[in-house]
């Protein structure tokens, strides 16, 4: 038997109904905030991620699916391609390549699969799904304004609330800017030097490649050391400090609760100012549902014009896991099973099915060779409320027998009134 590759899975009904429920709800929210959908390729040139995500990150150094794509002809150059491990780099590439600022398109969202060769563990998939959005480019919709950051955060709170996910926590920090961060990096490096040798292997590596990432460490023994490290908040310059206060004041004004977590960092140079995570208790230690932040230097890092930006990515797999709704509760069951009764009645049943479906009735269609008893059994097993009997007499008289499977009640309904009758609960 051929199985799905390790770390992948089939999303099957009825679970897919839950995924569609989530995606419909987020599309509704994006719409009222005037975000528009973008669909970028699932693979991009490897260089995009090396530059856009960062060569020294775990994602780029260990987790990407990369291959050499040979040309079709001898003369074609081969190129290195990678399945996208995230979508921000692709969106910003598309923004630059299509000069989206000229079209006033700077609020974009995406929904789709991403790929990382992660160590297999519960709830982690090598093909996983993200819902994300980016606000890129100049004012009025873009810009560096703290109003933008607060608006994105308020949108996310709205989104989680609409999905019925309660008990989330918004954690917020400012990671400063290219003016104030170097002094902090220097102080952090100095503070780490004498203690690094006693820390975990990951921290020892981070101390060299990307000291900020030390704050991500979850190893208990390292926590007392990390507690004593200098914090970015002590190094923010006046402009960054004011920006952070402004974001918080707007959030307070729109009644979005948050906590400041000064250990919340993002490791790459182009990340600036606001960084955030929404966490949810039900998900345990790995409890972030989504994360994001401002990335004012990314467009330039990818060879584009200066373009301030802020974005986020929601782990859709984990979002679905945090729902309280069941798949059954969002799934619409078939409304009626049409049972053709007698030779030649398949045609009449097909006509009836066509008429009812035009009225948005969900129809299952039997076959004239089936006995009526079998029709009732099939409908009952599939929790279909009604069986509609399409026999010759009914077709001639224009009134059809409709049997309610749950109550056993059987009534005669005129053809023109069938749809309304069936849809009525
Ligand atoms: Zn600054
Ligand atoms: Zn550590």
Short mmCIF file of C-alpha atoms and ligand atoms in Angstrom, two decimals:
data_model
loop_
_atom_site.label_atom_id
_atom_site.label_comp_id
_atom_site.label_asym_id
_atom_site.label_seq_id
_atom_site.Cartn_x
_atom_site.Cartn_y
_atom_site.Cartn_z
CA UNK A 1 0.00 0.00 0.00
CA UNK A 2 1.29 3.46 -0.86
CA UNK A 3 0.91 5.84 2.06
CA UNK A 4 0.93 9.63 2.23
CA UNK A 5 4.49 10.90 2.87
CA UNK A 6 5.64 11.19 6.47
CA UNK A 7 4.51 14.41 8.08
CA UNK A 8 1.61 14.89 5.66
CA UNK A 9 -2.01 13.93 6.03
CA UNK A 10 -5.27 13.85 4.18
CA UNK A 11 -7.89 16.31 5.33
CA UNK A 12 -11.10 14.35 5.06
CA UNK A 13 -14.78 15.11 5.42
CA UNK A 14 -16.35 16.02 7.74
CA UNK A 15 -13.19 17.86 8.97
CA UNK A 16 -12.89 19.74 5.68
CA UNK A 17 -16.22 21.39 6.55
CA UNK A 18 -14.50 22.89 9.58
CA UNK A 19 -11.63 24.16 7.43
CA UNK A 20 -14.09 25.73 5.01
CA UNK A 21 -15.96 27.29 7.92
CA UNK A 22 -12.71 28.88 9.16
CA UNK A 23 -11.73 30.10 5.72
CA UNK A 24 -15.15 31.58 5.02
CA UNK A 25 -15.09 33.39 8.36
CA UNK A 26 -11.61 34.85 7.80
CA UNK A 27 -12.48 35.92 4.26
CA UNK A 28 -15.45 37.82 5.70
CA UNK A 29 -13.19 39.56 8.21
CA UNK A 30 -10.54 40.41 5.60
CA UNK A 31 -13.28 41.86 3.41
CA UNK A 32 -14.51 44.36 5.99
CA UNK A 33 -10.93 45.53 6.60
CA UNK A 34 -10.51 45.92 2.82
CA UNK A 35 -7.83 43.26 2.36
CA UNK A 36 -7.62 41.52 -1.01
CA UNK A 37 -6.47 38.00 -1.76
CA UNK A 38 -3.16 37.22 -3.41
CA UNK A 39 -2.08 33.77 -4.62
CA UNK A 40 1.63 33.39 -5.13
CA UNK A 41 3.35 30.27 -6.53
CA UNK A 42 3.89 27.34 -4.19
CA UNK A 43 7.54 27.25 -5.25
CA UNK A 44 9.91 30.17 -5.66
CA UNK A 45 13.58 30.58 -6.35
CA UNK A 46 15.63 29.41 -3.38
CA UNK A 47 17.39 32.76 -3.19
CA UNK A 48 14.13 34.50 -2.26
CA UNK A 49 13.92 32.60 1.02
CA UNK A 50 17.66 32.81 1.69
CA UNK A 51 17.31 36.60 1.53
CA UNK A 52 13.75 37.05 2.74
CA UNK A 53 13.67 34.57 5.63
CA UNK A 54 17.38 34.57 6.45
CA UNK A 55 20.17 32.12 5.70
CA UNK A 56 20.91 31.52 9.40
CA UNK A 57 17.35 30.58 10.42
CA UNK A 58 16.35 26.97 11.09
CA UNK A 59 13.81 27.26 8.31
CA UNK A 60 16.34 28.07 5.63
CA UNK A 61 19.28 26.08 6.96
CA UNK A 62 17.47 22.82 7.75
CA UNK A 63 13.83 22.72 6.80
CA UNK A 64 13.36 23.72 3.17
CA UNK A 65 12.45 21.39 0.31
CA UNK A 66 14.89 22.51 -2.33
CA UNK A 67 15.81 20.98 -5.67
CA UNK A 68 17.73 21.75 -8.79
CA UNK A 69 15.29 22.31 -11.63
CA UNK A 70 17.04 21.31 -14.81
CA UNK A 71 16.19 23.07 -18.04
CA UNK A 72 14.28 21.20 -20.75
CA UNK A 73 16.89 21.90 -23.39
CA UNK A 74 20.67 21.51 -23.12
CA UNK A 75 21.07 25.25 -23.38
CA UNK A 76 18.60 26.04 -20.56
CA UNK A 77 20.18 27.00 -17.31
CA UNK A 78 19.16 24.99 -14.30
CA UNK A 79 17.92 26.85 -11.24
CA UNK A 80 17.46 26.14 -7.56
CA UNK A 81 13.82 26.10 -6.50
CA UNK A 82 12.18 25.69 -3.09
CA UNK A 83 8.69 24.83 -1.89
CA UNK A 84 7.62 27.91 0.03
CA UNK A 85 8.23 27.49 3.79
CA UNK A 86 6.22 30.67 4.45
CA UNK A 87 4.40 33.23 2.34
CA UNK A 88 5.60 36.70 3.35
CA UNK A 89 8.67 36.57 1.13
CA UNK A 90 6.52 35.53 -1.85
CA UNK A 91 4.00 38.31 -1.24
CA UNK A 92 6.69 40.98 -0.93
CA UNK A 93 8.39 39.60 -4.07
CA UNK A 94 5.05 39.89 -5.91
CA UNK A 95 4.56 43.39 -4.52
CA UNK A 96 7.92 44.46 -5.96
CA UNK A 97 7.68 42.53 -9.24
CA UNK A 98 4.17 43.75 -10.08
CA UNK A 99 4.73 47.26 -8.71
CA UNK A 100 1.59 46.87 -6.64
CA UNK A 101 2.07 50.31 -5.10
CA UNK A 102 1.14 51.75 -8.52
CA UNK A 103 -2.21 50.00 -8.30
CA UNK A 104 -2.84 51.02 -4.74
CA UNK A 105 -2.77 47.37 -3.67
CA UNK A 106 -1.14 47.20 -0.32
CA UNK A 107 -3.43 45.17 1.91
CA UNK A 108 -3.11 41.56 0.85
CA UNK A 109 -4.08 38.24 2.38
CA UNK A 110 -3.33 34.64 1.49
CA UNK A 111 -4.56 31.20 2.47
CA UNK A 112 -2.57 28.14 1.48
CA UNK A 113 -0.12 25.32 2.11
CA UNK A 114 3.48 25.85 3.20
CA UNK A 115 6.22 23.24 3.43
CA UNK A 116 8.91 22.59 6.03
CA UNK A 117 10.89 19.43 6.70
CA UNK A 118 10.26 19.54 10.45
CA UNK A 119 10.98 16.80 12.92
CA UNK A 120 7.75 14.82 13.00
CA UNK A 121 5.81 15.54 16.18
CA UNK A 122 2.21 15.72 17.22
CA UNK A 123 0.34 18.55 15.59
CA UNK A 124 3.26 19.48 13.29
CA UNK A 125 3.00 18.77 9.60
CA UNK A 126 5.48 19.06 6.76
CA UNK A 127 2.68 20.37 4.59
CA UNK A 128 0.84 22.79 6.82
CA UNK A 129 -1.53 25.64 6.14
CA UNK A 130 -1.24 29.30 6.85
CA UNK A 131 -3.65 32.20 6.70
CA UNK A 132 -1.78 35.47 6.61
CA UNK A 133 -1.93 39.08 5.61
CA UNK A 134 0.53 41.84 4.81
CA UNK A 135 0.12 45.60 4.77
CA UNK A 136 2.94 46.91 2.60
CA UNK A 137 3.94 50.26 1.23
CA UNK A 138 3.23 53.89 1.69
CA UNK A 139 0.32 55.79 3.24
CA UNK A 140 -2.63 56.02 3.38
CA UNK A 141 -3.23 52.27 3.85
CA UNK A 142 0.38 51.30 4.46
CA UNK A 143 2.86 53.47 6.25
CA UNK A 144 4.79 53.22 9.47
CA UNK A 145 1.92 54.58 11.50
CA UNK A 146 1.22 52.90 14.84
CA UNK A 147 -2.45 53.13 13.74
CA UNK A 148 -1.68 50.39 11.20
CA UNK A 149 -0.19 48.06 13.80
CA UNK A 150 -3.13 48.56 16.13
CA UNK A 151 -5.62 48.04 13.29
CA UNK A 152 -4.02 44.72 12.31
CA UNK A 153 -4.08 43.56 15.93
CA UNK A 154 -7.70 44.61 16.37
CA UNK A 155 -8.57 42.73 13.17
CA UNK A 156 -6.95 39.57 14.55
CA UNK A 157 -8.86 39.88 17.81
CA UNK A 158 -12.07 40.25 15.78
CA UNK A 159 -11.18 37.22 13.72
CA UNK A 160 -10.57 34.98 16.74
CA UNK A 161 -13.73 36.25 18.42
CA UNK A 162 -15.83 35.52 15.33
CA UNK A 163 -14.49 31.98 15.22
CA UNK A 164 -15.60 31.57 18.82
CA UNK A 165 -12.02 31.16 20.07
CA UNK A 166 -12.13 32.67 23.52
CA UNK A 167 -9.42 32.90 26.12
CA UNK A 168 -6.70 34.08 23.76
CA UNK A 169 -3.86 36.25 24.97
CA UNK A 170 -2.17 38.93 22.90
CA UNK A 171 1.51 39.34 23.72
CA UNK A 172 3.22 42.42 22.44
CA UNK A 173 6.74 43.81 22.26
CA UNK A 174 8.80 46.34 20.37
CA UNK A 175 12.03 45.10 18.83
CA UNK A 176 13.28 48.60 18.06
CA UNK A 177 14.73 49.74 14.78
CA UNK A 178 17.98 49.80 12.90
CA UNK A 179 19.05 52.87 14.89
CA UNK A 180 18.54 51.54 18.39
CA UNK A 181 19.03 47.80 18.01
CA UNK A 182 22.80 47.67 17.42
CA UNK A 183 23.51 48.98 20.94
CA UNK A 184 21.22 46.33 22.36
CA UNK A 185 22.80 43.56 20.28
CA UNK A 186 26.20 44.63 21.57
CA UNK A 187 25.03 44.61 25.19
CA UNK A 188 23.41 41.21 24.69
CA UNK A 189 26.54 39.73 23.15
CA UNK A 190 28.60 41.03 26.08
CA UNK A 191 26.18 39.67 28.65
CA UNK A 192 26.08 36.28 26.95
CA UNK A 193 29.85 35.85 26.63
CA UNK A 194 30.60 34.70 30.20
CA UNK A 195 27.47 32.50 30.53
CA UNK A 196 27.05 30.85 27.12
CA UNK A 197 29.14 27.78 28.00
CA UNK A 198 26.66 26.81 30.74
CA UNK A 199 23.62 27.07 28.45
CA UNK A 200 21.91 24.48 26.25
CA UNK A 201 23.35 23.49 22.87
CA UNK A 202 20.77 25.55 20.98
CA UNK A 203 21.59 28.66 22.98
CA UNK A 204 25.33 28.13 22.42
CA UNK A 205 24.69 28.09 18.69
CA UNK A 206 22.29 31.07 18.85
CA UNK A 207 24.79 33.11 20.88
CA UNK A 208 27.08 33.01 17.86
CA UNK A 209 24.65 33.17 14.93
CA UNK A 210 21.68 35.13 16.24
CA UNK A 211 21.85 36.14 19.93
CA UNK A 212 18.28 37.54 19.99
CA UNK A 213 16.97 34.01 19.50
CA UNK A 214 18.28 33.04 22.96
CA UNK A 215 15.04 34.55 24.28
CA UNK A 216 13.11 31.75 22.53
CA UNK A 217 14.77 29.08 24.69
CA UNK A 218 12.33 26.93 26.66
CA UNK A 219 14.95 24.83 28.53
CA UNK A 220 14.20 25.28 32.27
CA UNK A 221 17.86 25.35 33.36
CA UNK A 222 18.56 28.31 31.06
CA UNK A 223 15.70 30.46 32.34
CA UNK A 224 17.48 32.05 35.36
CA UNK A 225 20.32 33.08 33.02
CA UNK A 226 17.95 34.49 30.41
CA UNK A 227 16.02 36.40 33.10
CA UNK A 228 19.17 38.42 33.87
CA UNK A 229 19.97 39.32 30.25
CA UNK A 230 19.48 42.93 29.13
CA UNK A 231 16.10 43.71 27.56
CA UNK A 232 15.41 45.52 24.33
CA UNK A 233 12.91 47.74 26.10
CA UNK A 234 15.79 49.42 27.95
CA UNK A 235 17.47 50.32 24.66
CA UNK A 236 14.57 51.70 22.58
CA UNK A 237 15.18 55.20 21.27
CA UNK A 238 12.57 57.92 21.77
CA UNK A 239 10.87 57.37 18.40
CA UNK A 240 10.47 53.61 18.95
CA UNK A 241 9.34 54.15 22.54
CA UNK A 242 6.67 56.63 21.45
CA UNK A 243 5.53 54.35 18.62
CA UNK A 244 5.10 51.45 21.04
CA UNK A 245 3.14 53.59 23.51
CA UNK A 246 0.88 54.82 20.67
CA UNK A 247 0.10 51.25 19.56
CA UNK A 248 -0.81 50.32 23.13
CA UNK A 249 -3.00 53.39 23.60
CA UNK A 250 -5.02 52.66 20.47
CA UNK A 251 -5.47 49.03 21.55
CA UNK A 252 -6.71 50.23 24.93
CA UNK A 253 -9.11 52.63 23.20
CA UNK A 254 -10.65 49.80 21.17
CA UNK A 255 -10.71 47.54 24.23
CA UNK A 256 -8.32 44.87 23.01
CA UNK A 257 -6.55 43.35 26.03
CA UNK A 258 -2.82 42.68 25.70
CA UNK A 259 0.27 42.00 27.78
CA UNK A 260 3.75 43.30 27.09
CA UNK A 261 6.23 40.42 26.84
CA UNK A 262 9.74 41.82 26.63
CA UNK A 263 11.12 38.39 25.72
CA UNK A 264 9.12 38.32 22.51
CA UNK A 265 11.68 38.87 19.75
CA UNK A 266 12.04 38.26 16.06
CA UNK A 267 15.49 37.29 14.95
CA UNK A 268 15.94 38.97 11.61
CA UNK A 269 17.42 42.36 10.92
CA UNK A 270 14.53 43.68 8.89
CA UNK A 271 12.02 43.19 11.70
CA UNK A 272 11.26 46.48 13.37
CA UNK A 273 9.18 47.76 16.22
CA UNK A 274 5.92 45.91 16.87
CA UNK A 275 6.21 42.14 17.34
CA UNK A 276 3.26 40.07 18.53
CA UNK A 277 1.83 36.65 19.20
CA UNK A 278 -1.64 35.40 20.00
CA UNK A 279 -1.54 32.38 22.26
CA UNK A 280 -4.28 30.05 23.37
CA UNK A 281 -4.35 27.95 26.53
CA UNK A 282 -5.88 24.87 24.91
CA UNK A 283 -2.81 24.28 22.78
CA UNK A 284 -0.38 23.54 25.62
CA UNK A 285 3.29 24.50 25.57
CA UNK A 286 3.39 25.15 21.84
CA UNK A 287 0.56 27.55 22.31
CA UNK A 288 1.01 30.27 19.69
CA UNK A 289 -1.82 30.34 17.16
CA UNK A 290 -0.31 33.16 15.22
CA UNK A 291 2.59 35.54 15.16
CA UNK A 292 3.65 38.58 13.27
CA UNK A 293 5.18 41.96 13.31
CA UNK A 294 6.47 44.92 11.45
CA UNK A 295 9.18 44.43 8.82
CA UNK A 296 10.11 47.84 7.49
CA UNK A 297 13.35 46.60 5.89
CA UNK A 298 12.10 43.54 4.00
CA UNK A 299 11.23 45.13 0.66
CA UNK A 300 14.71 46.65 0.45
CA UNK A 301 16.32 43.36 1.50
CA UNK A 302 14.61 41.79 -1.53
CA UNK A 303 15.78 44.52 -3.90
CA UNK A 304 12.57 46.57 -3.81
CA UNK A 305 11.86 50.19 -2.92
CA UNK A 306 11.65 51.27 0.71
CA UNK A 307 8.24 50.02 1.83
CA UNK A 308 7.20 49.75 5.45
CA UNK A 309 5.21 46.62 6.19
CA UNK A 310 3.43 44.68 8.87
CA UNK A 311 2.02 41.19 8.66
CA UNK A 312 1.16 37.97 10.40
CA UNK A 313 0.72 34.27 9.74
CA UNK A 314 -1.88 32.10 11.44
CA UNK A 315 -1.22 28.37 11.70
CA UNK A 316 -4.48 27.12 10.23
CA UNK A 317 -3.93 23.55 11.47
CA UNK A 318 -3.67 24.84 15.05
CA UNK A 319 -6.48 27.32 14.56
CA UNK A 320 -8.82 24.50 13.55
CA UNK A 321 -7.62 22.52 16.59
CA UNK A 322 -8.65 25.37 18.91
CA UNK A 323 -12.21 25.57 17.62
CA UNK A 324 -15.00 24.56 19.92
CA UNK A 325 -17.35 23.79 17.05
CA UNK A 326 -17.47 20.22 15.80
CA UNK A 327 -17.22 19.41 12.13
CA UNK A 328 -20.73 17.93 12.33
CA UNK A 329 -22.13 21.21 13.62
CA UNK A 330 -20.95 23.24 10.64
CA UNK A 331 -21.69 20.61 8.02
CA UNK A 332 -24.94 20.96 6.09
CA UNK A 333 -26.59 17.57 5.64
CA UNK A 334 -28.51 16.63 2.49
CA UNK A 335 -32.10 17.84 2.70
CA UNK A 336 -33.83 15.20 0.63
CA UNK A 337 -33.37 11.79 -0.94
CA UNK A 338 -35.32 11.37 -4.16
CA UNK A 339 -36.51 7.82 -4.70
CA UNK A 340 -37.62 7.10 -8.29
CA UNK A 341 -40.34 4.47 -8.11
CA UNK A 342 -40.83 2.24 -11.14
CA UNK A 343 -39.31 1.72 -14.56
CA UNK A 344 -38.58 4.93 -16.45
CA UNK A 345 -38.84 7.17 -13.37
CA UNK A 346 -35.12 8.06 -13.26
CA UNK A 347 -35.89 10.82 -15.77
CA UNK A 348 -38.63 12.34 -13.63
CA UNK A 349 -36.38 12.09 -10.54
CA UNK A 350 -33.56 13.88 -12.40
CA UNK A 351 -35.96 16.68 -13.36
CA UNK A 352 -37.10 17.04 -9.75
CA UNK A 353 -33.51 17.05 -8.48
CA UNK A 354 -32.62 19.79 -10.97
CA UNK A 355 -35.58 21.93 -9.90
CA UNK A 356 -34.85 21.53 -6.19
CA UNK A 357 -31.10 22.20 -6.52
CA UNK A 358 -31.91 25.47 -8.27
CA UNK A 359 -33.52 26.42 -4.96
CA UNK A 360 -30.36 25.45 -3.03
CA UNK A 361 -31.82 22.21 -1.73
CA UNK A 362 -29.15 19.54 -1.16
CA UNK A 363 -30.34 16.46 -3.01
CA UNK A 364 -29.26 12.83 -3.03
CA UNK A 365 -30.62 10.87 -5.92
CA UNK A 366 -31.60 7.18 -5.88
CA UNK A 367 -32.20 4.83 -8.76
CA UNK A 368 -35.40 3.32 -10.12
CA UNK A 369 -33.99 -0.19 -9.58
CA UNK A 370 -33.86 0.39 -5.79
CA UNK A 371 -36.77 -0.72 -3.66
CA UNK A 372 -38.49 1.88 -1.55
CA UNK A 373 -37.39 0.17 1.66
CA UNK A 374 -33.79 0.60 0.60
CA UNK A 375 -34.39 4.32 -0.09
CA UNK A 376 -35.71 4.81 3.44
CA UNK A 377 -32.76 2.93 4.93
CA UNK A 378 -30.23 4.90 2.91
CA UNK A 379 -31.80 8.22 3.87
CA UNK A 380 -32.00 7.26 7.53
CA UNK A 381 -28.35 6.13 7.62
CA UNK A 382 -27.17 9.39 6.04
CA UNK A 383 -29.38 11.50 8.39
CA UNK A 384 -31.32 12.88 5.43
CA UNK A 385 -34.56 14.33 6.71
CA UNK A 386 -36.88 13.64 3.78
CA UNK A 387 -37.48 11.01 1.16
CA UNK A 388 -39.33 12.27 -1.91
CA UNK A 389 -41.08 9.54 -3.84
CA UNK A 390 -41.10 10.05 -7.59
CA UNK A 391 -43.63 7.55 -8.92
CA UNK A 392 -45.74 7.59 -12.06
CA UNK A 393 -48.96 8.53 -10.27
CA UNK A 394 -47.24 11.41 -8.49
CA UNK A 395 -45.75 12.70 -11.74
CA UNK A 396 -49.16 12.66 -13.39
CA UNK A 397 -51.04 14.28 -10.54
CA UNK A 398 -48.29 16.89 -9.84
CA UNK A 399 -48.33 16.12 -6.11
CA UNK A 400 -45.50 14.15 -4.59
CA UNK A 401 -45.21 12.08 -1.44
CA UNK A 402 -42.71 13.49 1.02
CA UNK A 403 -41.80 11.29 3.98
CA UNK A 404 -40.14 12.70 7.06
CA UNK A 405 -37.70 9.96 8.08
CA UNK A 406 -37.43 11.05 11.72
CA UNK A 407 -41.16 11.41 12.47
CA UNK A 408 -42.46 8.94 9.91
CA UNK A 409 -44.98 11.60 8.82
CA UNK A 410 -45.95 11.35 5.18
CA UNK A 411 -47.57 14.21 3.25
CA UNK A 412 -48.49 15.07 -0.30
CA UNK A 413 -46.90 18.28 -1.64
CA UNK A 414 -47.54 20.08 -4.92
CA UNK A 415 -44.53 20.17 -7.22
CA UNK A 416 -44.18 23.96 -7.04
CA UNK A 417 -44.12 23.92 -3.24
CA UNK A 418 -41.58 21.12 -2.75
CA UNK A 419 -38.47 23.28 -2.36
CA UNK A 420 -40.05 25.58 0.18
CA UNK A 421 -41.50 22.67 2.14
CA UNK A 422 -38.20 20.77 2.24
CA UNK A 423 -36.12 23.79 3.24
CA UNK A 424 -38.52 24.67 6.05
CA UNK A 425 -37.23 23.24 9.30
ZN1 LIG B 1 14.53 52.71 17.31
ZN1 LIG B 2 18.77 27.42 25.93
#
